[in-house]
PDB file of C-alpha atoms in Angstrom:
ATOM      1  CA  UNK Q  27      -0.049  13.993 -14.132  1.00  0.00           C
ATOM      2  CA  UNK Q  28       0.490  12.859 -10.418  1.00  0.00           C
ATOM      3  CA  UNK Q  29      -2.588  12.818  -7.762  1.00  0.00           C
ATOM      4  CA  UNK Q  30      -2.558  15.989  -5.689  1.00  0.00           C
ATOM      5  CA  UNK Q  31      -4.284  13.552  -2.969  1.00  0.00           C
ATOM      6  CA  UNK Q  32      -1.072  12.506  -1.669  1.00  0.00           C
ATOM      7  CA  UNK Q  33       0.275  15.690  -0.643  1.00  0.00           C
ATOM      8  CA  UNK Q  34      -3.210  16.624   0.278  1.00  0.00           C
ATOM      9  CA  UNK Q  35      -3.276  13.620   2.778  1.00  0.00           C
ATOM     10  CA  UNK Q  36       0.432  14.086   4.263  1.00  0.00           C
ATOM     11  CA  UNK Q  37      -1.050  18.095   5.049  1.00  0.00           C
ATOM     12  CA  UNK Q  38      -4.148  17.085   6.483  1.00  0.00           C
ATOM     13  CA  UNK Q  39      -2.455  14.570   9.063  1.00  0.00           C
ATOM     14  CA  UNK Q  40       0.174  17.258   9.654  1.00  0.00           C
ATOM     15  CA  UNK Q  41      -2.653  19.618  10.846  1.00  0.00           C
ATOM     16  CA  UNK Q  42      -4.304  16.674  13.160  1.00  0.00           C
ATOM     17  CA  UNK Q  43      -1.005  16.372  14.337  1.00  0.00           C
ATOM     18  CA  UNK Q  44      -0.382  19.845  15.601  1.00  0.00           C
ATOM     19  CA  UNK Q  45      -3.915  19.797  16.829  1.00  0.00           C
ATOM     20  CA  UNK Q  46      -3.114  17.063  18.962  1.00  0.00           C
ATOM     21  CA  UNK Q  47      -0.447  19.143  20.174  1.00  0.00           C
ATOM     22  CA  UNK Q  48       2.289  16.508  18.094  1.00  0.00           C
ATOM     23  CA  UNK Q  49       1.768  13.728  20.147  1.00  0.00           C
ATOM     24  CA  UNK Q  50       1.210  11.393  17.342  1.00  0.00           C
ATOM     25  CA  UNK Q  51       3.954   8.386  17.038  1.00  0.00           C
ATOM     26  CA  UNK Q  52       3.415   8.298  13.715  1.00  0.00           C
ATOM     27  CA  UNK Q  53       6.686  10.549  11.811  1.00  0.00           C
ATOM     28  CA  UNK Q  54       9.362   9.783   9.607  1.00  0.00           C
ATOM     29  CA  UNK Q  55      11.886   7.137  11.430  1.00  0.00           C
ATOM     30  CA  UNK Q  56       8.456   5.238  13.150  1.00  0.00           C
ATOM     31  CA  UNK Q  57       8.596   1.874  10.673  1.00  0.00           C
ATOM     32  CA  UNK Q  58       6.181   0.365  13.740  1.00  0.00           C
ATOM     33  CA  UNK Q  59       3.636  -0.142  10.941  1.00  0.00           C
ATOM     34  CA  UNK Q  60       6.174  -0.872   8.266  1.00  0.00           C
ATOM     35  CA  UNK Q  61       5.726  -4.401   9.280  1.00  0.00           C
ATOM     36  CA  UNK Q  62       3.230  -6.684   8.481  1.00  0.00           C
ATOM     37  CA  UNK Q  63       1.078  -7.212   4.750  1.00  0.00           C
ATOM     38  CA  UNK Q  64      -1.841  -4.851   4.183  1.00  0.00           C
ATOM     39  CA  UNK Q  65      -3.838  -3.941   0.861  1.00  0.00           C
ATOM     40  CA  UNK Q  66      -3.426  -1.090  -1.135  1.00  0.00           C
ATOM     41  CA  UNK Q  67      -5.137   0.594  -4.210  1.00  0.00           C
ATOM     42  CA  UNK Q  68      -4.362   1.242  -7.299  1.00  0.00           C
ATOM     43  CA  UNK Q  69      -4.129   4.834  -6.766  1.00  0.00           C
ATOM     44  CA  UNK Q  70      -1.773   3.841  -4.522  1.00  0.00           C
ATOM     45  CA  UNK Q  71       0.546   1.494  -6.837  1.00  0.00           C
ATOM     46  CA  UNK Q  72       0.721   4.307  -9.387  1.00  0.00           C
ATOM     47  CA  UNK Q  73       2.474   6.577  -6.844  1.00  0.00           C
ATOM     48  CA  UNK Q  74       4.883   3.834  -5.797  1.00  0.00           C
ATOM     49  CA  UNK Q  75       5.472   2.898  -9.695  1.00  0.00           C
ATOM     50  CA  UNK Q  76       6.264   6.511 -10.152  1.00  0.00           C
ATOM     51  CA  UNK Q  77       8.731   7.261  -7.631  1.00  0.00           C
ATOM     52  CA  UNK Q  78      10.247   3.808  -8.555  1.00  0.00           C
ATOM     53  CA  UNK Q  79      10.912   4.996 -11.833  1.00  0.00           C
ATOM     54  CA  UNK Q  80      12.726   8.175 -10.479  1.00  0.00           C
ATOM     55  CA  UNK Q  81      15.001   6.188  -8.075  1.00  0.00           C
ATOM     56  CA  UNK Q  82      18.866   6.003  -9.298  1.00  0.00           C
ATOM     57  CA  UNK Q  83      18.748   1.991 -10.691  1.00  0.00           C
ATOM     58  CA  UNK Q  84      20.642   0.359  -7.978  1.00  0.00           C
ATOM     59  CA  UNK Q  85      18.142   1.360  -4.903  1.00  0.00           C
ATOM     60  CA  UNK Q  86      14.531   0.602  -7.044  1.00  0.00           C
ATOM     61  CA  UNK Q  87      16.029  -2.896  -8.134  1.00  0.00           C
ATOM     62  CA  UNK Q  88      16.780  -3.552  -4.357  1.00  0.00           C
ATOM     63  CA  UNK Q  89      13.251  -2.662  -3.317  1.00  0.00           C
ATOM     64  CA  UNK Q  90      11.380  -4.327  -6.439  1.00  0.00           C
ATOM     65  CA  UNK Q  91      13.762  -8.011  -5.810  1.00  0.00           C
ATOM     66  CA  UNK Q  92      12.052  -7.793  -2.460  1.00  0.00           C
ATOM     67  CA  UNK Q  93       8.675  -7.418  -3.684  1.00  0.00           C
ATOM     68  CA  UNK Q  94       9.447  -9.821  -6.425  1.00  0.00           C
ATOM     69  CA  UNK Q  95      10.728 -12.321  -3.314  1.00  0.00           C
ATOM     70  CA  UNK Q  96       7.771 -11.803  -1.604  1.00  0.00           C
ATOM     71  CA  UNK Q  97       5.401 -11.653  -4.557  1.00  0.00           C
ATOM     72  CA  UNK Q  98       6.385 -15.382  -5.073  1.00  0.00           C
ATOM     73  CA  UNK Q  99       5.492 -16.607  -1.714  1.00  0.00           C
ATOM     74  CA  UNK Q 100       2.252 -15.109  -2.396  1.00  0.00           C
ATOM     75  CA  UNK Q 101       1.504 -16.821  -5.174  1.00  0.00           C
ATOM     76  CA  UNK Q 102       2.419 -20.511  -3.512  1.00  0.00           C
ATOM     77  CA  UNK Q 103       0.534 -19.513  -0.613  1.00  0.00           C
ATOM     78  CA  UNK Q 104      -2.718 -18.475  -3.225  1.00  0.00           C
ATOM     79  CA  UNK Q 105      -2.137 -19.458  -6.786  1.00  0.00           C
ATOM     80  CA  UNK Q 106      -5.217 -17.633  -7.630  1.00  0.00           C
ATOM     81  CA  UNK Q 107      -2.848 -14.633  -7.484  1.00  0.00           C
ATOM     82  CA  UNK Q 108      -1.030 -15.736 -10.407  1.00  0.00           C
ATOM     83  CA  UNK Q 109      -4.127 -15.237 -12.497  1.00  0.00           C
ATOM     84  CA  UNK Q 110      -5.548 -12.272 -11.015  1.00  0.00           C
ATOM     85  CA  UNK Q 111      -3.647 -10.401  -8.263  1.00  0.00           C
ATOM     86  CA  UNK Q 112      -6.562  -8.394  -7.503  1.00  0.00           C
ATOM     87  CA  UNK Q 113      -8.167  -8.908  -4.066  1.00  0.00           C
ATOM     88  CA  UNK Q 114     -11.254  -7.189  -4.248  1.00  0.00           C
ATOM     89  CA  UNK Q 115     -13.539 -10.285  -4.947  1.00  0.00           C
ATOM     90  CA  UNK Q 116     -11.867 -12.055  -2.072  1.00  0.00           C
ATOM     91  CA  UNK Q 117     -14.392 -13.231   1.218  1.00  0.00           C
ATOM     92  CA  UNK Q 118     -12.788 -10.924   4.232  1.00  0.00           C
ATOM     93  CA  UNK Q 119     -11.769 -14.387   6.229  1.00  0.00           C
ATOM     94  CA  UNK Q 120      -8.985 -14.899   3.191  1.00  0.00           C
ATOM     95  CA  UNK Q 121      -7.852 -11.888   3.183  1.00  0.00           C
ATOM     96  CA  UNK Q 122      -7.228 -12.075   6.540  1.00  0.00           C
ATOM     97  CA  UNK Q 123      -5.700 -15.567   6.553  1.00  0.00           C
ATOM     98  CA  UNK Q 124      -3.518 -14.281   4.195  1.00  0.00           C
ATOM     99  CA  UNK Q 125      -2.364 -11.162   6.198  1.00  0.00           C
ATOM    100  CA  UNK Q 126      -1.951 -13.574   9.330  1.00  0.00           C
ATOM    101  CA  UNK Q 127       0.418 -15.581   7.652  1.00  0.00           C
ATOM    102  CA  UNK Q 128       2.729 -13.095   6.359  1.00  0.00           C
ATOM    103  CA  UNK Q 129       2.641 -10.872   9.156  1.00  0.00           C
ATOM    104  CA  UNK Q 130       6.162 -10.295  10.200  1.00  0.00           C
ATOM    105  CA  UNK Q 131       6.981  -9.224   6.518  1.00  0.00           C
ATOM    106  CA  UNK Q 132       8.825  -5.791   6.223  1.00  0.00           C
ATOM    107  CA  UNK Q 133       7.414  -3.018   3.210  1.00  0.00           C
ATOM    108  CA  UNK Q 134       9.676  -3.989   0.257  1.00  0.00           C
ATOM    109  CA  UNK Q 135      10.609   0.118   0.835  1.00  0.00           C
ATOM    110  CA  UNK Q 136      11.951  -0.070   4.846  1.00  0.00           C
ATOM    111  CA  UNK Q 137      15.427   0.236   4.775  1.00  0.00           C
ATOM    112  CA  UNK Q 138      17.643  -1.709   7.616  1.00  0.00           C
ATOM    113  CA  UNK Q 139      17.984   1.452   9.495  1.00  0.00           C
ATOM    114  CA  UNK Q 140      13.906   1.845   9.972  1.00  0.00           C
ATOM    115  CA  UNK Q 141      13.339   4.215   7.142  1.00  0.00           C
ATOM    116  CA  UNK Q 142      10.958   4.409   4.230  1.00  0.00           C
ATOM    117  CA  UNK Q 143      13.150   3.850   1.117  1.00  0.00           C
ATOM    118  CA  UNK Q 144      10.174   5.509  -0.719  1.00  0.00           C
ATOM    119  CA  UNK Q 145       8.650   8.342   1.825  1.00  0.00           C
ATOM    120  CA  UNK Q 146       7.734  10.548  -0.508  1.00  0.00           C
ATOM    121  CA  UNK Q 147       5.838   8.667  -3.138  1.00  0.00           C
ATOM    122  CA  UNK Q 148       4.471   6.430  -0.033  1.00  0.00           C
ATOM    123  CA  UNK Q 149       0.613   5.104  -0.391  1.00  0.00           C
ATOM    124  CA  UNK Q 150      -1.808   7.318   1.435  1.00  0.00           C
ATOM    125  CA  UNK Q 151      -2.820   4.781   4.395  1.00  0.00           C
ATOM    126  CA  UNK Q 152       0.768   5.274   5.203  1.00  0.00           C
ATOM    127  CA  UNK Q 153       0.100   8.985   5.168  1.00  0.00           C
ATOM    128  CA  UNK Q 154      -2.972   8.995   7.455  1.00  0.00           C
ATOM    129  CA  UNK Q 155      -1.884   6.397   9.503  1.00  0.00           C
ATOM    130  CA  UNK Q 156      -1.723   7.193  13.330  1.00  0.00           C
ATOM    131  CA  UNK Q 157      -5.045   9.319  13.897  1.00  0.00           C
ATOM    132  CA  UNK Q 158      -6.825   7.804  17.140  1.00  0.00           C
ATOM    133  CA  UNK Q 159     -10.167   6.204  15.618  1.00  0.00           C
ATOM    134  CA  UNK Q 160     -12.809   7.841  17.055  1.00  0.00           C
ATOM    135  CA  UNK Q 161     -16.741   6.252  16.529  1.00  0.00           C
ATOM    136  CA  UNK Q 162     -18.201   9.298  18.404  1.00  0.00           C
ATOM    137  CA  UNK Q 163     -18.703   7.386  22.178  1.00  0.00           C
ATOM    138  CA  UNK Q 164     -14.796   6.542  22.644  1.00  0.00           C
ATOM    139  CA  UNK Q 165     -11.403   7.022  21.490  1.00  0.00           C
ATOM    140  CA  UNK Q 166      -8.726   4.408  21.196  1.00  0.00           C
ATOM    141  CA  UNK Q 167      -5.375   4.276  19.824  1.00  0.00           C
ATOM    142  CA  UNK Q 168      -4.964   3.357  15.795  1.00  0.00           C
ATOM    143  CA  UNK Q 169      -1.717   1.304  16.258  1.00  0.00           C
ATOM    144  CA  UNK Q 170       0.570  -0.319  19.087  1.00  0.00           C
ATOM    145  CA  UNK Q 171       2.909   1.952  19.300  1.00  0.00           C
ATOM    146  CA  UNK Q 172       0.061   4.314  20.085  1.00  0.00           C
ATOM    147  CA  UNK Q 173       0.421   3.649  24.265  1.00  0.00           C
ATOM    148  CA  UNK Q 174      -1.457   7.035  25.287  1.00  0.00           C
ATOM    149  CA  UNK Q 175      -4.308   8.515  23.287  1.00  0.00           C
ATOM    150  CA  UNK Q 176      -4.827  12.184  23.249  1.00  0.00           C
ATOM    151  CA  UNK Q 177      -7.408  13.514  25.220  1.00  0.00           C
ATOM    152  CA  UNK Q 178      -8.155  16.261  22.706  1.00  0.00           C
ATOM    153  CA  UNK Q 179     -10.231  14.544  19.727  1.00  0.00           C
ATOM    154  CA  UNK Q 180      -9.777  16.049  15.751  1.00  0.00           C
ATOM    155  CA  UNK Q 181     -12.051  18.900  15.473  1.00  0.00           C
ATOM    156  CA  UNK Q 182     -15.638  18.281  13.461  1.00  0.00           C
ATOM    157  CA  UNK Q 183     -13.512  20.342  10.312  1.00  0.00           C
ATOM    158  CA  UNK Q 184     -10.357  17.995  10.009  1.00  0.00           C
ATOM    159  CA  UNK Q 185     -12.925  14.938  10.430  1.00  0.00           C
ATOM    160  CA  UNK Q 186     -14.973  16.792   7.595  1.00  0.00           C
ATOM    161  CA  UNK Q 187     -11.793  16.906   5.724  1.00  0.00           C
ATOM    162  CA  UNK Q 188     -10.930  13.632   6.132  1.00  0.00           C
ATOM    163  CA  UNK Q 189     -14.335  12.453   4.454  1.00  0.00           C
ATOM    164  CA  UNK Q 190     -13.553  14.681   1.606  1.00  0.00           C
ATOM    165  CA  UNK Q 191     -10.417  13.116   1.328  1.00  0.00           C
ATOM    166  CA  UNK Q 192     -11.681   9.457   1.408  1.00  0.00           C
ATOM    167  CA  UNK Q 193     -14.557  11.242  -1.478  1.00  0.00           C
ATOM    168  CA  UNK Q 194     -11.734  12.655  -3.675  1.00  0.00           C
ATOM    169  CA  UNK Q 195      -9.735   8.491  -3.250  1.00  0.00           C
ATOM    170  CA  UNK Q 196     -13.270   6.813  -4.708  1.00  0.00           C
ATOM    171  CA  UNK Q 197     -13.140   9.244  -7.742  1.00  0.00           C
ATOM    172  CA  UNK Q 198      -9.441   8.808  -9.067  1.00  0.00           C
ATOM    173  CA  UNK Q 199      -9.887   4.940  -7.986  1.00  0.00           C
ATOM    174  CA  UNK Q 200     -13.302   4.572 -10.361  1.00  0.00           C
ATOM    175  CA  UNK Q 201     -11.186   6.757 -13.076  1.00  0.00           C
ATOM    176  CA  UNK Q 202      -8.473   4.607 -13.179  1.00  0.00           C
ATOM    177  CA  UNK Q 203     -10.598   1.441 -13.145  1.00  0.00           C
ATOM    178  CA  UNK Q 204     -11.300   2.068 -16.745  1.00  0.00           C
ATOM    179  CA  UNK Q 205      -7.680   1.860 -17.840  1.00  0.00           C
ATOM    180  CA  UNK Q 206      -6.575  -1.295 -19.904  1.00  0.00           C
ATOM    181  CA  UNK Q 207      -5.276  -4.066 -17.973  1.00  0.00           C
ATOM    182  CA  UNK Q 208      -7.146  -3.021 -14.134  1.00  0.00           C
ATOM    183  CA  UNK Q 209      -9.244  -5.870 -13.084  1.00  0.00           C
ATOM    184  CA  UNK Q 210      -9.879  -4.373  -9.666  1.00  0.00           C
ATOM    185  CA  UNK Q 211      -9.209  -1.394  -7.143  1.00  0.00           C
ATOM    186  CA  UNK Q 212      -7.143  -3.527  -4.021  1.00  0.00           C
ATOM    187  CA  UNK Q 213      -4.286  -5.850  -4.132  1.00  0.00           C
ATOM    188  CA  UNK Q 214      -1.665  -6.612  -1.859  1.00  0.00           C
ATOM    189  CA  UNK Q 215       1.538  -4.286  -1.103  1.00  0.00           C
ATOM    190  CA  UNK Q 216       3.840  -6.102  -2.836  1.00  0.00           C
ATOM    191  CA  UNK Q 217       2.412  -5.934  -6.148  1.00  0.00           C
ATOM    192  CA  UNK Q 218       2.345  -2.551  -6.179  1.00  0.00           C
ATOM    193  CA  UNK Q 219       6.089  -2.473  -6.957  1.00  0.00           C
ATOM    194  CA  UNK Q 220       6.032  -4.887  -9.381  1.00  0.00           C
ATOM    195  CA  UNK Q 221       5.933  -3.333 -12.799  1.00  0.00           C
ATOM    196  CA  UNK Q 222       3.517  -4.899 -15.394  1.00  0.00           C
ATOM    197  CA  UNK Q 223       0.074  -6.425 -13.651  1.00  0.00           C
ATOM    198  CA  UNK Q 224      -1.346  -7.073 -16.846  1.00  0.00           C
ATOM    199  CA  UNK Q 225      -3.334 -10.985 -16.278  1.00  0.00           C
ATOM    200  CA  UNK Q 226      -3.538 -13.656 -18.490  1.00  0.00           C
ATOM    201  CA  UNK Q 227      -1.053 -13.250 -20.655  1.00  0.00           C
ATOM    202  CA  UNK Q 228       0.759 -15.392 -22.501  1.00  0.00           C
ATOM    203  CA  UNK Q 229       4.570 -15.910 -21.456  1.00  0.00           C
ATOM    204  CA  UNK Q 230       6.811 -15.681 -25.027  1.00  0.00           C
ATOM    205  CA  UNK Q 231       8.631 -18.199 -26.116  1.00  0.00           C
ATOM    206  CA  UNK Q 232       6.538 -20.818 -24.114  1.00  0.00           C
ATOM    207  CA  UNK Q 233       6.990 -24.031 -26.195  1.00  0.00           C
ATOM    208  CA  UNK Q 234       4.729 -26.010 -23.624  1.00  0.00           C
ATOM    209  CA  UNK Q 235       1.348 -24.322 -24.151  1.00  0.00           C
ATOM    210  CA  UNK Q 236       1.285 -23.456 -20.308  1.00  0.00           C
ATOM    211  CA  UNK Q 237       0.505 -19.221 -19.399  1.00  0.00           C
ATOM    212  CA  UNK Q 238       2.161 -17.305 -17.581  1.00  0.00           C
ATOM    213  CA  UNK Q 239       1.513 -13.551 -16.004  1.00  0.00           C
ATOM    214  CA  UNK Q 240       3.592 -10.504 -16.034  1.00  0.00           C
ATOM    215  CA  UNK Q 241       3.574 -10.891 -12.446  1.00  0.00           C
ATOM    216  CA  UNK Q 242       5.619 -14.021 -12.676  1.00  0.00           C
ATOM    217  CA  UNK Q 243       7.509 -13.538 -15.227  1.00  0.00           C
ATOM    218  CA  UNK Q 244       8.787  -9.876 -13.253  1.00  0.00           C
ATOM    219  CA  UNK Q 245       9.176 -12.014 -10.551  1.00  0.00           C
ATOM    220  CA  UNK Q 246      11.846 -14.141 -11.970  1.00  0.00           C
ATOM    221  CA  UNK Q 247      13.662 -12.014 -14.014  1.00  0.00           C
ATOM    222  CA  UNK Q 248      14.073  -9.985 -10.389  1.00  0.00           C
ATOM    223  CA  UNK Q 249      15.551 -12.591  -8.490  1.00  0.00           C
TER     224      UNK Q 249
END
């Protein structure tokens, strides 16, 4: 059965949004943060993999061949992925490295015209996204496209909310960390539209000994 977090999420920044009287950036048609690699969960993949599977076959291969693309470059960049493409062990400097060098990627979902090929299953940062961040003393802008922040802050409730929110994403992450197969709760966006993550397996029909994942082989077999 699907998370009821995601619609949850889209409803709560919708009522931010009107409190800020709807000057937000952040709508359908703004791709300024569709740009750029960024870790998501595994709460987060299972919503992509499931509006993948209801997409007509033509428009998911076309987003999962440029995951697969970029999946690849991932891997020579930091084999390690091959093995495990689970980031949640990682020391915050690689991450980062990582996200520096591969910042100009497009989402393997934003269409030529600027749209979200997948808006409706989309992961919940992308959902929340756009809120000034506010540590109490000042207010500042969450992205660049953000010029002018709102004088009028989120009231104490839709903060509250928000916390709730962020409670409710710990719980379905910890449930699913006991499926089969999940080595760990974070991993970069393009893995979450590839299909199998299952590490460590052995590739069939491998007459030289050597492994291979699921994440390579789907990588291949979508280019």
């Amino acid at each position: 059965m699907p998370s009821t977090l995601f619609g949850k999420t889209a409803r709560w920044f919708e009522r931010v949004n009107a409190s800020l009287l709807e000057s937000l950036p952040c709508t359908k048609g703004c791709s300024g943060c569709c740009v750029g690699l960024f870790p998501v969960t595994i709460l987060d993949r299972l919503e992509i993999q499931r509006g993948l599977r209801s997409f007509p076959d033509e428009h998911r291969r076309r987003i999962e061949r440029a995951a697969a693309e970029q999946v690849t470059a991932l891997t020579v960049a930091a084999p390690q992925l091959s093995a495990n493409p689970f980031i949640d062990q990682w020391m915050e400097e690689d991450v980062d490295r990582i996200i520096e060098r591969f910042e100009a990627w497009p989402c393997p979902a934003l269409e030529p015209d600027g749209t979200c090929g997948l808006y409706e299953f989309r992961p919940l940062v992308c959902r929340s996204m756009g809120v000034p961040q506010d540590d109490g003393v000042r207010v500042s802008g969450a992205c660049a496209v953000q010029t002018a922040v709102p004088l009028i802050r989120p009231s104490r409730a839709l903060r509250e909310e928000e916390n709730r929110l962020a409670g409710m994403e710990a719980v379905e992450i910890e449930t699913l960390r006991h499926r089969p197969g999940i080595e760990g709760e974070e991993l970069f966006l393009p893995y979450a539209f590839i299909q199998d993550l299952a590490v460590g397996e052995q590739g069939a029909g491998s007459s030289s000994g050597e492994s291979t994942t699921a994440v390579e082989r789907h990588a291949h077999n979508a280019r």
